[in-house]
Coordinates of C-alpha atoms in Angstrom, one line a residue:
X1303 CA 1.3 -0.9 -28.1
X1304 CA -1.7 -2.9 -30.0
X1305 CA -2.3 -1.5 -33.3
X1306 CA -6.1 -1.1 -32.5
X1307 CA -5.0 1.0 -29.9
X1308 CA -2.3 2.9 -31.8
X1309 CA -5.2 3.5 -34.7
X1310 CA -7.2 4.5 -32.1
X1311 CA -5.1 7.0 -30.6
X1312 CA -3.8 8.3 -33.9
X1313 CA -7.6 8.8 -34.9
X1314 CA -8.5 11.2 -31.9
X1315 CA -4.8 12.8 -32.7
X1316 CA -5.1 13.7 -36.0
X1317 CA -8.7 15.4 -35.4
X1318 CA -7.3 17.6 -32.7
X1319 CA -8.2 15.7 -29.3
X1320 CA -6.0 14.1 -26.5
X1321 CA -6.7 11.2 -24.4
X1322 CA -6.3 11.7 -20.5
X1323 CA -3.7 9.3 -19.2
X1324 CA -6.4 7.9 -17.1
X1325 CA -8.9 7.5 -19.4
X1326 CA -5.7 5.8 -21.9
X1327 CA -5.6 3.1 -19.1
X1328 CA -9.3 2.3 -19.4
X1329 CA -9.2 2.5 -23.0
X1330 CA -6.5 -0.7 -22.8
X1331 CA -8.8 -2.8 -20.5
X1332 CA -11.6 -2.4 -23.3
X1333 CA -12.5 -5.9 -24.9
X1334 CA -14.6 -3.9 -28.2
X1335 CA -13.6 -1.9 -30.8
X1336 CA -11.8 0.7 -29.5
X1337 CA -11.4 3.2 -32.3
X1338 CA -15.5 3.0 -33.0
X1339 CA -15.7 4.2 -29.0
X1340 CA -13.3 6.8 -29.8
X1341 CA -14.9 7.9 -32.4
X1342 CA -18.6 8.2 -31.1
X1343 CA -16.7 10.0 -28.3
X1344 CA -15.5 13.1 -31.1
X1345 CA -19.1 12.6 -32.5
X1346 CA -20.5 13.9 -29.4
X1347 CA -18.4 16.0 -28.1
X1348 CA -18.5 17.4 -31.5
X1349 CA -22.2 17.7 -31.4
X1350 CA -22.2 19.1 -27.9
X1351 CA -19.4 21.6 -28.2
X1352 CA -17.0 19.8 -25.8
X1353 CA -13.9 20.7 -25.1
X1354 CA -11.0 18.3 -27.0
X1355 CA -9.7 16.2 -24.1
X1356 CA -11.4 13.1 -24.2
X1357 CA -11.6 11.9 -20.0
X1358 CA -12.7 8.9 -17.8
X1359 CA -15.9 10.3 -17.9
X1360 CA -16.8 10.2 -21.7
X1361 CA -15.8 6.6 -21.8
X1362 CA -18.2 5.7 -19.3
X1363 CA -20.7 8.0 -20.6
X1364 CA -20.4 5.8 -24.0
X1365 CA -20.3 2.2 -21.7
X1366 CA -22.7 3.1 -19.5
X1367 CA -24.9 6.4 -19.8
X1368 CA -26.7 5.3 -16.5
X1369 CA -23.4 4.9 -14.2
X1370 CA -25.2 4.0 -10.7
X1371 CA -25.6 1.1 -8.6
X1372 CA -29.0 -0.2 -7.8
X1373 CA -29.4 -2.5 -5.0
X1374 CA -32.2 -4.7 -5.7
X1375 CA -34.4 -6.7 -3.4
X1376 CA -34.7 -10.2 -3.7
X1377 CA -38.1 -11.6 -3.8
X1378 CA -39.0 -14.8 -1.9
X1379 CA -39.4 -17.0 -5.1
X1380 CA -36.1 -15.8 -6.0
X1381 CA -36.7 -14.2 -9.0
X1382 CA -35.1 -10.6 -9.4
X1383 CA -36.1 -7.3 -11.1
X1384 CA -33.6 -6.1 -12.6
X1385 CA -32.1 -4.5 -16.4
X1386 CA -29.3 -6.5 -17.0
X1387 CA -29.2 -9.1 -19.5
X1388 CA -27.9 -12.8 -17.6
X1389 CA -26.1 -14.5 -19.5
X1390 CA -26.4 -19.0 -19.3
X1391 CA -24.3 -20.4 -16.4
X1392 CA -21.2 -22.7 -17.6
X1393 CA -18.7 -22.0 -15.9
X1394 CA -16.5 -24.0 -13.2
X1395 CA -15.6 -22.4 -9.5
X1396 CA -12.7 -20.2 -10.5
X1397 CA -10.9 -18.8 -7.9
X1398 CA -7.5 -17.6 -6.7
X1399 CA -6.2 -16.1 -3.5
X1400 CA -3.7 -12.7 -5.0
X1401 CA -3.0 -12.0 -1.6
X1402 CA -3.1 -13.3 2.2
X1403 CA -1.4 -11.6 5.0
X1404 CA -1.3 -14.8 6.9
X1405 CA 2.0 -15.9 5.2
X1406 CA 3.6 -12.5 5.2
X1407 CA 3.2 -12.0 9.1
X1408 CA 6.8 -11.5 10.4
X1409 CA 6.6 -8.9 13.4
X1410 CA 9.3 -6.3 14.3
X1411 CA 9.7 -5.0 17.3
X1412 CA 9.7 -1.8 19.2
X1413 CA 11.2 1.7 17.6
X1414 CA 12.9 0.1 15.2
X1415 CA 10.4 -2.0 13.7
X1416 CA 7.6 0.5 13.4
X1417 CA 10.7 2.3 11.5
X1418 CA 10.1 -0.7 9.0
X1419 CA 6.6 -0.4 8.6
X1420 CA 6.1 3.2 7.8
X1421 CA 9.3 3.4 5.4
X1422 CA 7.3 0.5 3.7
X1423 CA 4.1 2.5 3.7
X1424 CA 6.5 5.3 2.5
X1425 CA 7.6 3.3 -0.5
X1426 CA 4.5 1.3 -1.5
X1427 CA 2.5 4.4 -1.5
X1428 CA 5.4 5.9 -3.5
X1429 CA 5.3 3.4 -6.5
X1430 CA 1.1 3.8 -6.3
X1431 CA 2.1 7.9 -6.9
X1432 CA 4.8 7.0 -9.4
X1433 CA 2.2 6.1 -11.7
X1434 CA 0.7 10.0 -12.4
X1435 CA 2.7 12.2 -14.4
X1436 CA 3.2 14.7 -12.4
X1437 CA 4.9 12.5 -10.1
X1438 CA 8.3 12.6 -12.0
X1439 CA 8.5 16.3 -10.1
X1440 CA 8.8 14.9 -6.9
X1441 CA 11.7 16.3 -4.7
X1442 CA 13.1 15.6 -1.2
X1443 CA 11.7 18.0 1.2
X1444 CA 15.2 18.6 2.5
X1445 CA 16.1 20.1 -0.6
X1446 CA 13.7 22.2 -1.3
X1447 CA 13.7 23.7 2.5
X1448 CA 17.2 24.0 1.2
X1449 CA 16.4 25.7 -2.3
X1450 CA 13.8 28.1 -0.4
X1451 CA 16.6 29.2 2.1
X1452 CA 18.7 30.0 -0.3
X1453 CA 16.4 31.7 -2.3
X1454 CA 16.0 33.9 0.1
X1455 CA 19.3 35.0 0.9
X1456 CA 20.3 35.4 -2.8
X1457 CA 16.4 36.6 -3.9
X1458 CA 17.4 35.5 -7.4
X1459 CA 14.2 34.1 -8.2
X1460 CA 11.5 35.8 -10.7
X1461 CA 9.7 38.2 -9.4
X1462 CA 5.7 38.7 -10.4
X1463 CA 4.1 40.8 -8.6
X1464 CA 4.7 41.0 -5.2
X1465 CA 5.4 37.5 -4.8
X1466 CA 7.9 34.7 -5.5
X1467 CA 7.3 31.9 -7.7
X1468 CA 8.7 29.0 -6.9
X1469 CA 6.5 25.8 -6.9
X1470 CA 8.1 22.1 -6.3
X1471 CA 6.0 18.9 -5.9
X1472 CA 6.8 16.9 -2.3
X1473 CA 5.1 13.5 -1.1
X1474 CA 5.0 12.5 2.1
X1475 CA 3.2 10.8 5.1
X1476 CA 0.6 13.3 7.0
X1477 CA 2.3 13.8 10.5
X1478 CA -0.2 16.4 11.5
X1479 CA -2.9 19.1 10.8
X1480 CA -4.1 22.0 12.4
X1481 CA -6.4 25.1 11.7
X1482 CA -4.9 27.9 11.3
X1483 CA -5.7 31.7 11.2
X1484 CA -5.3 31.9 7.6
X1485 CA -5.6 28.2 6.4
X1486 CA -5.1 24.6 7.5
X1487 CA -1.7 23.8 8.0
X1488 CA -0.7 20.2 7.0
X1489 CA 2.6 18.7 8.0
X1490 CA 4.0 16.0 6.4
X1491 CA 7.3 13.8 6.6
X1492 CA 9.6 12.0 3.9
X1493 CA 12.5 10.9 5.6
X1494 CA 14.8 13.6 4.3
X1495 CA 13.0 16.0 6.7
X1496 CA 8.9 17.3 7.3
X1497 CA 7.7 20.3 5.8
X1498 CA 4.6 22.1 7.1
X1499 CA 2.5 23.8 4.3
X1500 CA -0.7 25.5 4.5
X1501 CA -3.9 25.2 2.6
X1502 CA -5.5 28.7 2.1
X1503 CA -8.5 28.4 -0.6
X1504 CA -11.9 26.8 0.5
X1505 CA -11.1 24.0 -1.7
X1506 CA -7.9 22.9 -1.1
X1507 CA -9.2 23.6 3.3
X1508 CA -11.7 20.7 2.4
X1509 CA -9.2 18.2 0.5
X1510 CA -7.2 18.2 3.6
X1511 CA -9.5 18.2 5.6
X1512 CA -10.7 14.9 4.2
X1513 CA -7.2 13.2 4.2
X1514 CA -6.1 10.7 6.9
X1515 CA -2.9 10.6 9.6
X1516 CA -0.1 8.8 8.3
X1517 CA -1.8 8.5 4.8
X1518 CA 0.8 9.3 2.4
X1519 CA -0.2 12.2 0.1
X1520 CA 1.7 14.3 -2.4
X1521 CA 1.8 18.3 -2.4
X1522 CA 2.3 20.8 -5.0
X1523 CA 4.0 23.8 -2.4
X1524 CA 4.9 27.3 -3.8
X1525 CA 7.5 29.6 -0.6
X1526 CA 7.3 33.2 -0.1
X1527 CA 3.9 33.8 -1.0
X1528 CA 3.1 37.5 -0.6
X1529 CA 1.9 37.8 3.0
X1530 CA 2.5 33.9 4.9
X1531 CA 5.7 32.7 5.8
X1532 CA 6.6 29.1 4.7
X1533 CA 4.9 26.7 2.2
X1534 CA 1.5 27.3 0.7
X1535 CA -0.4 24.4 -0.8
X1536 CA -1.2 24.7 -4.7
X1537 CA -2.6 21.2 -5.2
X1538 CA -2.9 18.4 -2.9
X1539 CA -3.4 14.6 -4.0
X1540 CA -4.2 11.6 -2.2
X1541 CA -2.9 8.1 -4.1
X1542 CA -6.8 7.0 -4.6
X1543 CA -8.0 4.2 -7.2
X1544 CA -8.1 5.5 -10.4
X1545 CA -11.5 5.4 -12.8
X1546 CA -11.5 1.8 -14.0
X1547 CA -13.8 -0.8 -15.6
X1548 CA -13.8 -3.5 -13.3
X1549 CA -13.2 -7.4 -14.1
X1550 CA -16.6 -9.5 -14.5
X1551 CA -17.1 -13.1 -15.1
X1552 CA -17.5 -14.0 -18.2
X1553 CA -20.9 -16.1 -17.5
X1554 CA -23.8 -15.7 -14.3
X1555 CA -22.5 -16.5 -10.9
X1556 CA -23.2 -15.3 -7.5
X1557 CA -20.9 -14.1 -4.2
X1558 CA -22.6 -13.6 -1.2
X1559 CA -21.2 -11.3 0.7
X1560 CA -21.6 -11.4 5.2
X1561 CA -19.6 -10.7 8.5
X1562 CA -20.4 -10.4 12.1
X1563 CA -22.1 -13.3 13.3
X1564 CA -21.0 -13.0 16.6
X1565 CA -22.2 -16.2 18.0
X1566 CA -22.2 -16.5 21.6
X1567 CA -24.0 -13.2 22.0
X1568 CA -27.5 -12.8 23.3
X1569 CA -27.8 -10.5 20.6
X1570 CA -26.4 -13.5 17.9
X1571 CA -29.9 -13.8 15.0
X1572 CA -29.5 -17.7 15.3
X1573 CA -33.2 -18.0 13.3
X1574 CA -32.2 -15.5 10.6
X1575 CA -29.1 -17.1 10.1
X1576 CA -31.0 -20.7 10.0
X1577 CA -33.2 -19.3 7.6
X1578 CA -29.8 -18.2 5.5
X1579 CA -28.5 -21.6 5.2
X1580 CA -31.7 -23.3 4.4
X1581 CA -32.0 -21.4 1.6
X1582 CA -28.2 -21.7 0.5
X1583 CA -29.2 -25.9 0.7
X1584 CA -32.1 -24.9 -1.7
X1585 CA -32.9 -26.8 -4.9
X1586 CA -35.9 -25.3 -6.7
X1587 CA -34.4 -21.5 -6.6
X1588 CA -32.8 -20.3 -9.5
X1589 CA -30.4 -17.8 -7.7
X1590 CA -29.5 -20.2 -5.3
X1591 CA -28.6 -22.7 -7.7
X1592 CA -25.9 -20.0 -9.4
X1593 CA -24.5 -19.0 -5.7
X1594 CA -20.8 -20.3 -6.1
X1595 CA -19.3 -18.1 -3.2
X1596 CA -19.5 -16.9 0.5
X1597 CA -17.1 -14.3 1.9
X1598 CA -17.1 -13.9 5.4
X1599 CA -15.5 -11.0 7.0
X1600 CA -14.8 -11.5 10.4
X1601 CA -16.0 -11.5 14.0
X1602 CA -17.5 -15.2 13.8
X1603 CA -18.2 -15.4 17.2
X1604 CA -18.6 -12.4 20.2
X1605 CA -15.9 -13.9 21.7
X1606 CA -14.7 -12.9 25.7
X1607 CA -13.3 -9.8 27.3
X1608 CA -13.3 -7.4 24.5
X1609 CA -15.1 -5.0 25.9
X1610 CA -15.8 -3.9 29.6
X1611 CA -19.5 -6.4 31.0
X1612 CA -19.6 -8.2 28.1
X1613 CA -20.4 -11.0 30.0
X1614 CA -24.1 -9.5 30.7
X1615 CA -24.2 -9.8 27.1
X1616 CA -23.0 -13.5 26.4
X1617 CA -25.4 -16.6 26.0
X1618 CA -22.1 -19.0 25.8
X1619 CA -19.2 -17.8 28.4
X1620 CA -16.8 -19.9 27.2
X1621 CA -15.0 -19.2 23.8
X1622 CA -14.5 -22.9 22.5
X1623 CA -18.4 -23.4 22.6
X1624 CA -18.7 -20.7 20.9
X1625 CA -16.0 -21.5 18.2
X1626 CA -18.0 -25.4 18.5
X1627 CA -21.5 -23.3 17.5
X1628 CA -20.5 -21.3 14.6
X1629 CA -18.5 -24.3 13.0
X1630 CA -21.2 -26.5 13.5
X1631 CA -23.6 -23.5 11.9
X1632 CA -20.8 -23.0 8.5
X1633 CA -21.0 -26.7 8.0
X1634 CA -24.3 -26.8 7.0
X1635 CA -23.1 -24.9 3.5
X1636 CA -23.5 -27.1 0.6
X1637 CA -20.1 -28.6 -0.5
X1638 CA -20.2 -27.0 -4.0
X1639 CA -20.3 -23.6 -2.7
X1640 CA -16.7 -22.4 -2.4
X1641 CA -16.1 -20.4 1.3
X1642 CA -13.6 -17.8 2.1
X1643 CA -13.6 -16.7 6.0
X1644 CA -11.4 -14.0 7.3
X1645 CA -10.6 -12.7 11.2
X1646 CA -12.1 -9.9 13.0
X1647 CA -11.5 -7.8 15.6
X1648 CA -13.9 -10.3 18.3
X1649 CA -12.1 -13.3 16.8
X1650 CA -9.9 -15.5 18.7
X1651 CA -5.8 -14.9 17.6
X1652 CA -4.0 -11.6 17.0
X1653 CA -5.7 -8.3 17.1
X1654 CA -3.5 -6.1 15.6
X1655 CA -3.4 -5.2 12.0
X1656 CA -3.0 -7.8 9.6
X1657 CA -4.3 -10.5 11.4
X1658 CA -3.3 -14.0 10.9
X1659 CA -6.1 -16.6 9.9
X1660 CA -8.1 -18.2 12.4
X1661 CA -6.2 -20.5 14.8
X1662 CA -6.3 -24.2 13.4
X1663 CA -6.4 -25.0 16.9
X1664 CA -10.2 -24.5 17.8
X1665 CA -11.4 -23.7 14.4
X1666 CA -9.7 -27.5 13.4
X1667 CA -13.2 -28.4 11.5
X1668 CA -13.3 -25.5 8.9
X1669 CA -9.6 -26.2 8.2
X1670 CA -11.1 -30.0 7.1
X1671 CA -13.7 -28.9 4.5
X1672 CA -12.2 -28.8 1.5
X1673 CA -14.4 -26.1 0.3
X1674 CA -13.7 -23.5 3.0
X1675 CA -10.4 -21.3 2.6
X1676 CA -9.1 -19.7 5.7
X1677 CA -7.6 -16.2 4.4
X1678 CA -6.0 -13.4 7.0
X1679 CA -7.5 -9.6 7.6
X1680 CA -7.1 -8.3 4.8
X1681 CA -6.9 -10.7 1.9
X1682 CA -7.8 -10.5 -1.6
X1683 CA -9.1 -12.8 -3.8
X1684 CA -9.9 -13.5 -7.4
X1685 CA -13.5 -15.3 -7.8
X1686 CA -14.5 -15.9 -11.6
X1687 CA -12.1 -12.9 -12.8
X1688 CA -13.6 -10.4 -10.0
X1689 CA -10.9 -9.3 -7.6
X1690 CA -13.0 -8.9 -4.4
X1691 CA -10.9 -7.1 -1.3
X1692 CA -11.4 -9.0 2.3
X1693 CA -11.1 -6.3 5.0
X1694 CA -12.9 -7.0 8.3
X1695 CA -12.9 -2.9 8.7
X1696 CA -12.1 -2.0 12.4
X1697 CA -10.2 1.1 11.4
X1698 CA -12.9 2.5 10.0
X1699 CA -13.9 3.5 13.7
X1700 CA -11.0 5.7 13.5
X1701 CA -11.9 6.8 10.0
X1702 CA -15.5 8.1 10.9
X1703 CA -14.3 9.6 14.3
X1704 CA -11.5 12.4 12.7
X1705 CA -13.2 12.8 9.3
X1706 CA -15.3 15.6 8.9
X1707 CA -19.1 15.1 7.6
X1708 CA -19.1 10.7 8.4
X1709 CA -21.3 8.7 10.6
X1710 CA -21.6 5.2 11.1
X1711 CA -25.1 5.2 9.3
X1712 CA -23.1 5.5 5.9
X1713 CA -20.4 3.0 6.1
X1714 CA -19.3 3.0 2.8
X1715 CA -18.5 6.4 2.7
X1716 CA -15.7 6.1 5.6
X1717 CA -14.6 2.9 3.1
X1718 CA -14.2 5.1 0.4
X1719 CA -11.9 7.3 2.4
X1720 CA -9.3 4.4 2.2
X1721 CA -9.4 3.6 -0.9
X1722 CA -8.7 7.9 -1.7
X1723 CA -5.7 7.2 0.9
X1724 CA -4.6 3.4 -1.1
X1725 CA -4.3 2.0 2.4
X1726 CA -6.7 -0.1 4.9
X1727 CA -5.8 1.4 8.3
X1728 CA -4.0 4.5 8.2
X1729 CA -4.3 6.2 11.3
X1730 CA -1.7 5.3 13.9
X1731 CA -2.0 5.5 17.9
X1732 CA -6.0 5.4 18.2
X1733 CA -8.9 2.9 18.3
X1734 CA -7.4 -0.1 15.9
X1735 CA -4.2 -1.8 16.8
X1736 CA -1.3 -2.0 14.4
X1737 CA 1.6 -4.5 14.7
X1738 CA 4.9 -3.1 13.4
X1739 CA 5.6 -5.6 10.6
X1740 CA 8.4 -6.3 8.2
X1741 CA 5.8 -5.1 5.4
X1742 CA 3.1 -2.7 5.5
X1743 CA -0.1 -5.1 4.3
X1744 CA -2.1 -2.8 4.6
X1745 CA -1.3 -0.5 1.7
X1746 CA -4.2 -0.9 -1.4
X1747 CA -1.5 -2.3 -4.2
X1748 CA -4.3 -4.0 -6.8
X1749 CA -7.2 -2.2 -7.2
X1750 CA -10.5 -4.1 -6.6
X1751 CA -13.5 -4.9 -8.3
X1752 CA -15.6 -5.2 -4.8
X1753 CA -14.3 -3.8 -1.8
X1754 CA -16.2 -6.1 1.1
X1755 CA -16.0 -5.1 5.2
X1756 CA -18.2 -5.2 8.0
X1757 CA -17.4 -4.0 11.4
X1758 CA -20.3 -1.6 11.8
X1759 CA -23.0 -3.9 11.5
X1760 CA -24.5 -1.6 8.7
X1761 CA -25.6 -2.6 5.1
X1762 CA -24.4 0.3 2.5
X1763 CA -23.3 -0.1 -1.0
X1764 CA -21.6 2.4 -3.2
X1765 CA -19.7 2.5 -6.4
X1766 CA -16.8 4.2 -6.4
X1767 CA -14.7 4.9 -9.5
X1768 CA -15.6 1.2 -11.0
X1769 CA -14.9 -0.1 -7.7
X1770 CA -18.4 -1.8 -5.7
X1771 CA -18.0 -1.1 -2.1
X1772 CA -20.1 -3.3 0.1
X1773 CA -20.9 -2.9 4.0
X1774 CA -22.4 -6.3 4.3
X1775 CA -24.3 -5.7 8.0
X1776 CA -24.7 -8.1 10.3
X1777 CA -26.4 -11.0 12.0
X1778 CA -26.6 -9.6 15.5
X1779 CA -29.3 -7.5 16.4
X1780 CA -29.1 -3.7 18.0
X1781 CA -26.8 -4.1 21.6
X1782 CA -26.8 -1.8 24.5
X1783 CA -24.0 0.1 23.4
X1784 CA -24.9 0.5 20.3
X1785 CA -28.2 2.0 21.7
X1786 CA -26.0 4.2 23.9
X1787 CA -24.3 5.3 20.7
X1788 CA -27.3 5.7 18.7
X1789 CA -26.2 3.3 16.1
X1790 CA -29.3 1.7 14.2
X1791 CA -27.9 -2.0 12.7
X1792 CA -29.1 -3.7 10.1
X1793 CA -29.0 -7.3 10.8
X1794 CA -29.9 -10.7 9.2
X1795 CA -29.5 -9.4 5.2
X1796 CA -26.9 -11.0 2.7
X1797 CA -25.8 -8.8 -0.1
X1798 CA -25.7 -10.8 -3.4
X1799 CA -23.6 -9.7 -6.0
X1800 CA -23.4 -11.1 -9.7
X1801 CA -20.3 -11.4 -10.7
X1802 CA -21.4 -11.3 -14.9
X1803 CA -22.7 -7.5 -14.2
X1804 CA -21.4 -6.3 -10.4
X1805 CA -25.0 -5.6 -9.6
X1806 CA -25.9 -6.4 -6.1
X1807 CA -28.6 -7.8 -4.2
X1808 CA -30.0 -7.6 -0.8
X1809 CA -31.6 -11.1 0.7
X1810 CA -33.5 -10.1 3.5
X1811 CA -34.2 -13.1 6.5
X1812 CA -36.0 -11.2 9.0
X1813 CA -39.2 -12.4 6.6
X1814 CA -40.6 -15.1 7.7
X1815 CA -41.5 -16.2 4.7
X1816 CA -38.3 -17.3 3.3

């Protein structure tokens, strides 16, 4: 351990107070003085009559007594109100790919390779788990069905009350849940055996409620509770991010953040997005001039038959003239500004969960630039020390359809739901295709500074436990079915974000102005 961490620790130790394990991990990501922070912390929780655990929160009270996201508007000259303090821009393009599930694609098949891929979930989710401390009581469900059983045959166990005690901790993927008469009953499945439990408080009911199929979660279960057979849920704990300060660059540069073009459609905002580019190939804006990145995040073009009469909808029938439009469209990016482009669900190649890139064959020109990057869905990617999470988002149809309280107007909220479950598509056998791979690339390993999708075709930004989640819209305006659906877009808008403070940044082209 660092000695200014030790002193720090042995500082808030020796005046009574203990550090949260969580808010210990934050503590080492500091770049300051860490023992002044610590002590400002026992200042004021001295003054304020706190109670002696020093949490998550009073570090970012200290940081960052604010602790929201504004998202600013742009102005047409480019100039920006905002409070944080720029700093000069020197450095180079930075950037690093941590993860692409093009190179990892290696399909099973049938049973047995689906077998693979949730055993994988199983154990990645695991390790993500293994890191809280209450993790080291995990046991098999098989042996404590096994324990309970015996228990009560032999009714050793202490008895207060009228009840048992007799609490374990179990983790396991969510098989199933249903309402019951007294609770909601969760079942759940480790390999060694399932185990149903059921939640009975009001807050524990809304937890579970909240988790996802096939999400792995972990359960703190007491047996022979006084008046309900089986398992009763004590605590209940998805693998979620934990509170973090998030990488920044250490000078001012820009990521612009978009997705869903879908050229080829009727519905494609070809003047919007003209407007977009021109002002990328500016020279006399000062924003533009510190743009070094575009993320893309799927469904480039509208593509054919993915969806019943989409032909009605279709200026250009044929996919290759689509593919020829948008490529001719990306080229007109200035050279300097690095591009990373991932699949989507209207893309041509695999559909299933992680896609592939884009086929060389047919998108041939954006392989040749040498400042585009063709990643698969999902990818991450490292761009001036910000890790920024690539997901094109089609699972989050399933998300918002069996989670209680979401809608497709509030996008990020449904993202936020997979980062609480550390995994991009968790729900198996509904709207989003899954192939049963070697791997399960789907599971949230590194947590990100900016996690980017699009999908829904709405803007919404949220920050979430030091994590920025962007919904970065669209560029296609409202279609027929999502009239039918009621679903309100918001096309032809690029969310900035600078990568020296996280803020983002919405550049509206519907203005004719710009």
């Amino acid at each position: 351990m660092p000695r200014e961490i030790f002193n720090a620790l042995s500082y808030a130790t020796s005046n009574g107070y203990q550090v949260h394990p969580d808010a210990f991990a934050m503590i080492k990501g500091l770049d300051t003085d860490i023992l002044k922070i610590i002590q400002d912390i026992i200042k004021r929780k001295i003054k304020q009559k706190e109670n002696s655990l020093i949490v998550v929160e009073d570090i970012k009270i200290h940081i960052n007594p604010e602790n929201k996201v504004d998202v600013d508007v742009i102005n047409v000259n480019g100039t920006v109100t905002t409070t944080s303090t720029p700093t000069s821009f020197s450095e180079k393009n930075l950037h690093k790919v941590i993860l692409d599930s093009t190179a990892n694609v290696n399909t099973g098949e049938g049973i047995e390779g689906y077998t693979t891929l949730f055993r994988s979930r199983f154990e990645k989710s695991l390790r993500i788990l293994a890191l809280r401390p209450e993790s080291k009581r995990i046991t098999k469900i098989a042996s404590i069905k096994q324990k309970a059983n015996t228990s009560k045959k032999g009714k050793s166990h202490h008895i207060e009350g009228n009840s048992i005690t007799n609490s374990s901790i179990v983790a396991g993927l969510v098989m199933s849940k249903h309402s019951k008469k007294n609770g909601l009953e969760m079942i759940i499945d480790d390999y060694s055996g399932t185990l149903s439990a059921l939640a009975t408080t009001e807050e524990l009911k809304k937890q579970a409620s909240m988790i996802t199929f096939d999400q792995m979660v972990m359960l703190e279960v007491e047996s022979n509770m006084k008046g309900i057979q089986g398992f009763v849920i004590k605590n209940l704990v998805s693998p979620d991010i934990p509170d973090h300060l998030s990488n920044k660059s250490k000078s001012e540069s820009y990521a612009v953040l978009i997705s869903d073009l879908h050229v080829g459609s009727k519905y494609f905002m070809e003047a919007e997005f003209f407007r977009f580019l021109n002002w990328l190939s500016s020279t006399d804006d000062e924003i533009v001039s510190k743009i070094r990145y575009v993320c893309i995040g799927g469904d480039l073009i509208d593509g054919t038959g993915i969806f019943p009469n989409q032909d009605k909808e279709l200026l250009e029938m044929n996919t290759t003239k689509q593919m020829m439009h948008v490529m001719d469209l990306l080229a007109k990016i200035p050279a300097h500004i690095k591009v990373f482009i991932i699949p989507g669900n209207h893309d041509l190649g695999r559909r299933a969960l992680p896609q592939p890139s884009l086929p060389k064959k047919g998108f041939d020109k954006l392989y040749s630039f040498e400042n585009f990057t063709m990643l698969g869905n999902p990818s991450l990617v490292e761009l001036n020390s910000v890790k920024i999470l690539m997901y094109h988002g089609q699972s989050l149809d399933d998300i918002i359809a069996t989670t209680p309280g979401l809608s497709y107007s509030k996008p990020a909220d449904a993202m936020k739901v997979l980062l609480k479950a550390r995994h991009l598509s968790p729900i198996y056998g509904q709207r989003t295709p899954i192939a049963p791979e070697q791997e399960d690339m789907m599971v949230i390993t590194e947590v990100p500074d900016v996690f980017h999708s699009g999908h829904v075709h709405i803007i919404d930004v949220q920050n979430y436990r030091g994590t920025l989640i962007v919904n970065s819209g669209a560029w296609q305006a409202q279609t027929k079915f999502q009239q039918t659906m009621g679903i309100v877009p918001t096309p032809g808008i690029a969310i900035l974000i600078n990568l020296a403070t996280l803020q983002p940044f919405q550049m509206d082209f519907n203005q004719l102005s710009i």
